Amino acid sequence: DDTWRYWVITHASTGFSTNENLWDLYCLEWREYEPWNCGTWYSKALGTTYNMQICTETPTQAPTKTPTEYPTDIGCSANYAYVTVESSDVDGLQETLTSIRTDFPVYAYEYNIIHRELVLFADGDLPTVTENNPCNSHTWTYLPAYYNGKIVMFDYDDDFVGLCTIQKWVLEMQDYANVKAVLIANNKDLTHVYSLEGDMKLDAPTIPSRMISQISGQNIKNEMNRTQENVWITIDCFDKELPTMICVLDEDIYGTYAKLDGEYQ
């Protein structure tokens, strides 16, 4: 729609409306996937502008530039963990990624993982059944040294999930190299994440694994391509006094009264 390409903030009692007079703030940067990327917000009522501070900053100090020895600190439940990425470029990508734990072990992270290098599985090469098949490490073309001491990011692939579960991918990786954690980048739905199912017939993995959103995975790849250098991942813990989820109950069968959409972290 060429008319309503805006990010809009209205009062909760008003709900979303196409009536401009009811908008508290609006942003013209409609190409942005997330509203907090808007640089300038306009107020129709006051005729003034506002700048939104990034609301996805981590609640702790920025990681050091030098990788910290693993383990680094006392960990937490996977429900209270969050993932941040930091570019090698001081002016580059630095944000909290939308993520969620998997529905297979480990359910609690024994240690925080601070400022670890991230590598792409098979350096981003497209997998096939006979080469870099995530279900079978005997097909992998990169030596364990490529993955040792690092966090590995897989792209979710429907074809290979049809052959084996993500839990099998994690097991293959942890047995193949001294990997610190595994991230699975969603291949659809932009900002959405969900808990990946496991297989109770398999052994329990011993390293953390989390799904991150499609946008988060794309941002990481774009930054690596732009800088031709590493990015660094931290898996740390939220304050347990704060909720990690928001649930909305809409008792109307048609969803008429649902007012909350998107991801929260």
XYZ file of C-alpha atoms in Angstrom:
265
model
C 0.000 0.000 0.000
C 1.621 3.273 -1.142
C -0.389 5.305 1.388
C 0.326 3.700 4.773
C 4.043 2.927 4.640
C 4.879 4.163 8.135
C 5.917 2.843 11.505
C 3.313 4.218 13.904
C 3.095 4.490 17.698
C -0.339 5.070 19.222
C -1.726 4.939 22.736
C -2.735 1.466 23.913
C -6.336 2.568 24.380
C -6.512 3.789 20.787
C -5.091 0.751 19.023
C -3.857 0.940 15.439
C -5.663 3.401 13.234
C -5.158 4.873 9.765
C -6.444 8.171 11.155
C -3.349 10.388 11.354
C -4.916 12.496 14.103
C -4.715 9.504 16.457
C -0.995 8.870 15.897
C 1.300 9.828 18.766
C 4.501 9.267 16.760
C 5.286 8.080 13.252
C 8.436 7.208 11.313
C 8.871 7.490 7.541
C 11.592 4.818 7.260
C 9.189 2.092 6.138
C 11.944 -0.056 4.582
C 13.280 -0.909 8.049
C 12.299 -4.365 9.317
C 12.342 -3.183 12.947
C 10.851 0.078 14.315
C 13.848 0.775 16.572
C 15.985 1.233 13.447
C 14.050 4.434 12.694
C 16.351 7.418 13.166
C 13.689 10.128 13.476
C 10.152 9.959 14.881
C 7.671 12.753 14.177
C 4.906 13.970 16.487
C 1.874 15.351 14.670
C 0.356 16.795 17.822
C 3.430 18.687 19.011
C 5.163 19.324 15.706
C 8.472 18.074 17.146
C 10.785 15.139 16.411
C 12.333 12.476 18.627
C 15.248 10.064 18.346
C 14.748 6.514 19.577
C 17.622 4.986 21.492
C 18.392 1.382 20.604
C 16.311 -0.715 22.981
C 18.140 -3.978 22.289
C 21.383 -3.066 24.032
C 22.643 -5.770 26.366
C 22.114 -5.110 30.079
C 25.809 -5.575 30.806
C 28.973 -3.814 29.724
C 30.168 -4.318 26.151
C 32.390 -7.379 25.686
C 36.143 -6.858 25.645
C 37.948 -6.924 22.322
C 40.131 -9.841 23.422
C 38.357 -13.223 23.649
C 37.892 -14.354 27.230
C 38.928 -17.833 28.241
C 36.065 -20.323 28.443
C 34.394 -20.814 30.904
C 34.008 -17.251 32.106
C 31.179 -17.028 34.615
C 28.250 -18.795 36.234
C 25.569 -19.594 33.687
C 21.779 -19.761 33.830
C 18.669 -21.473 32.527
C 18.389 -21.432 28.745
C 15.123 -19.517 29.214
C 17.065 -16.565 30.650
C 19.875 -16.478 28.093
C 20.329 -13.953 25.308
C 22.679 -13.688 22.341
C 24.566 -10.610 21.157
C 26.749 -10.079 18.111
C 29.624 -7.622 17.738
C 31.453 -6.790 14.523
C 35.230 -6.522 14.250
C 34.481 -3.005 12.962
C 33.875 -0.725 15.964
C 31.253 1.169 13.920
C 29.673 -2.005 12.555
C 26.998 -4.432 13.654
C 26.392 -4.621 17.403
C 23.013 -5.831 18.600
C 21.060 -8.354 20.604
C 19.748 -11.135 18.377
C 16.215 -12.469 18.628
C 16.767 -16.042 19.849
C 15.135 -18.910 21.714
C 16.342 -22.148 23.268
C 15.864 -25.502 21.570
C 13.512 -28.186 22.890
C 16.383 -30.579 23.557
C 19.368 -30.411 25.938
C 21.107 -28.482 27.182
C 18.335 -26.685 29.082
C 20.728 -24.780 31.337
C 24.038 -23.229 30.341
C 26.758 -24.082 32.842
C 28.846 -21.085 31.821
C 28.349 -17.787 30.037
C 30.101 -17.661 26.675
C 31.744 -14.288 26.243
C 33.019 -12.802 22.984
C 33.615 -15.941 20.944
C 34.322 -15.944 17.226
C 31.464 -17.110 15.030
C 31.982 -19.177 11.889
C 29.459 -20.297 9.304
C 28.984 -24.023 8.873
C 31.142 -25.065 5.900
C 32.014 -21.365 5.522
C 28.559 -20.782 4.058
C 28.858 -23.352 1.248
C 25.547 -24.904 0.235
C 25.274 -28.411 1.697
C 24.436 -31.503 -0.326
C 23.706 -35.060 0.732
C 27.266 -36.097 -0.145
C 29.166 -32.939 0.829
C 28.760 -30.932 4.063
C 25.619 -32.817 4.976
C 24.808 -31.547 8.515
C 23.438 -35.003 9.403
C 26.735 -36.752 8.663
C 30.107 -35.316 9.707
C 31.906 -37.841 7.490
C 30.845 -35.665 4.546
C 32.270 -32.437 5.945
C 35.026 -30.754 3.936
C 36.327 -28.361 6.619
C 38.714 -29.755 9.221
C 37.888 -29.609 12.955
C 40.471 -26.835 13.377
C 38.156 -24.510 11.425
C 35.477 -24.907 14.147
C 37.555 -25.449 17.301
C 36.888 -22.944 20.095
C 34.205 -21.145 18.091
C 30.426 -20.784 17.834
C 28.995 -22.307 14.654
C 25.984 -20.963 12.760
C 23.910 -23.314 10.604
C 21.181 -22.176 8.240
C 17.920 -24.013 8.869
C 17.277 -26.246 5.861
C 13.914 -27.974 5.404
C 15.391 -30.683 3.176
C 17.985 -31.780 5.722
C 15.576 -31.471 8.645
C 13.561 -34.033 6.726
C 16.554 -36.370 6.978
C 17.428 -35.785 10.641
C 16.619 -33.424 13.497
C 18.557 -30.305 14.467
C 19.585 -32.216 17.592
C 21.493 -34.591 15.302
C 23.260 -31.605 13.694
C 24.371 -30.400 17.119
C 25.576 -33.869 18.136
C 27.546 -34.274 14.929
C 29.189 -30.894 15.457
C 30.077 -31.380 19.135
C 31.628 -34.777 18.363
C 33.525 -33.394 15.378
C 35.186 -30.362 16.979
C 35.609 -28.458 20.245
C 32.676 -26.156 19.538
C 31.337 -23.818 22.236
C 27.754 -23.422 20.970
C 25.543 -23.775 17.902
C 23.170 -21.185 16.436
C 20.478 -22.134 13.924
C 19.392 -19.240 11.695
C 15.736 -19.462 10.702
C 15.237 -19.503 6.932
C 11.829 -17.801 6.950
C 9.498 -15.455 8.864
C 12.012 -12.571 9.202
C 11.926 -11.873 12.965
C 10.191 -15.041 14.187
C 11.862 -17.781 16.243
C 10.525 -20.978 17.794
C 11.850 -23.879 19.858
C 13.285 -26.553 17.573
C 12.168 -30.071 18.478
C 14.588 -32.830 19.343
C 14.661 -36.612 19.254
C 14.453 -38.520 22.544
C 16.105 -41.544 20.900
C 19.339 -39.570 20.449
C 22.000 -38.763 23.041
C 21.694 -35.459 24.861
C 23.984 -32.706 23.503
C 26.296 -31.027 26.004
C 26.717 -27.637 24.286
C 24.194 -24.755 24.054
C 22.069 -24.470 20.929
C 19.609 -21.696 20.060
C 17.538 -20.613 17.095
C 18.038 -17.034 15.896
C 15.743 -15.124 13.558
C 16.137 -14.950 9.796
C 16.933 -11.226 10.013
C 19.598 -11.874 12.656
C 21.256 -14.488 10.450
C 21.132 -12.196 7.418
C 22.629 -9.303 9.392
C 25.519 -11.493 10.529
C 26.270 -12.679 6.990
C 25.994 -9.183 5.549
C 28.417 -7.842 8.153
C 30.932 -10.630 7.511
C 30.716 -9.973 3.769
C 31.074 -6.223 4.277
C 34.107 -6.330 6.550
C 35.650 -9.622 5.390
C 36.426 -10.183 9.064
C 35.098 -12.058 12.069
C 32.045 -11.310 14.140
C 31.921 -12.166 17.835
C 29.081 -13.775 19.771
C 28.219 -13.564 23.461
C 25.680 -15.840 25.148
C 24.893 -14.247 28.498
C 22.064 -14.159 31.049
C 19.156 -11.792 31.654
C 18.212 -10.619 35.119
C 15.909 -13.369 36.398
C 13.551 -10.779 37.913
C 12.453 -9.723 34.421
C 10.059 -11.770 32.266
C 11.513 -13.439 29.174
C 8.122 -13.839 27.466
C 4.895 -11.905 27.011
C 1.699 -13.872 26.347
C -1.497 -12.356 24.957
C -4.835 -14.119 25.322
C -7.437 -13.123 22.754
C -10.697 -14.909 23.539
C -12.389 -13.678 20.393
C -12.395 -16.427 17.741
C -11.485 -13.996 14.961
C -8.581 -12.360 16.764
C -10.288 -8.966 16.690
C -8.820 -7.771 19.968
C -5.205 -8.881 19.558
C -3.048 -5.769 19.986
C 0.483 -7.216 20.301
C 2.547 -8.577 17.428
C 6.217 -9.265 16.738
C 9.045 -10.602 18.864
C 10.078 -9.638 22.388
C 13.500 -10.062 23.943
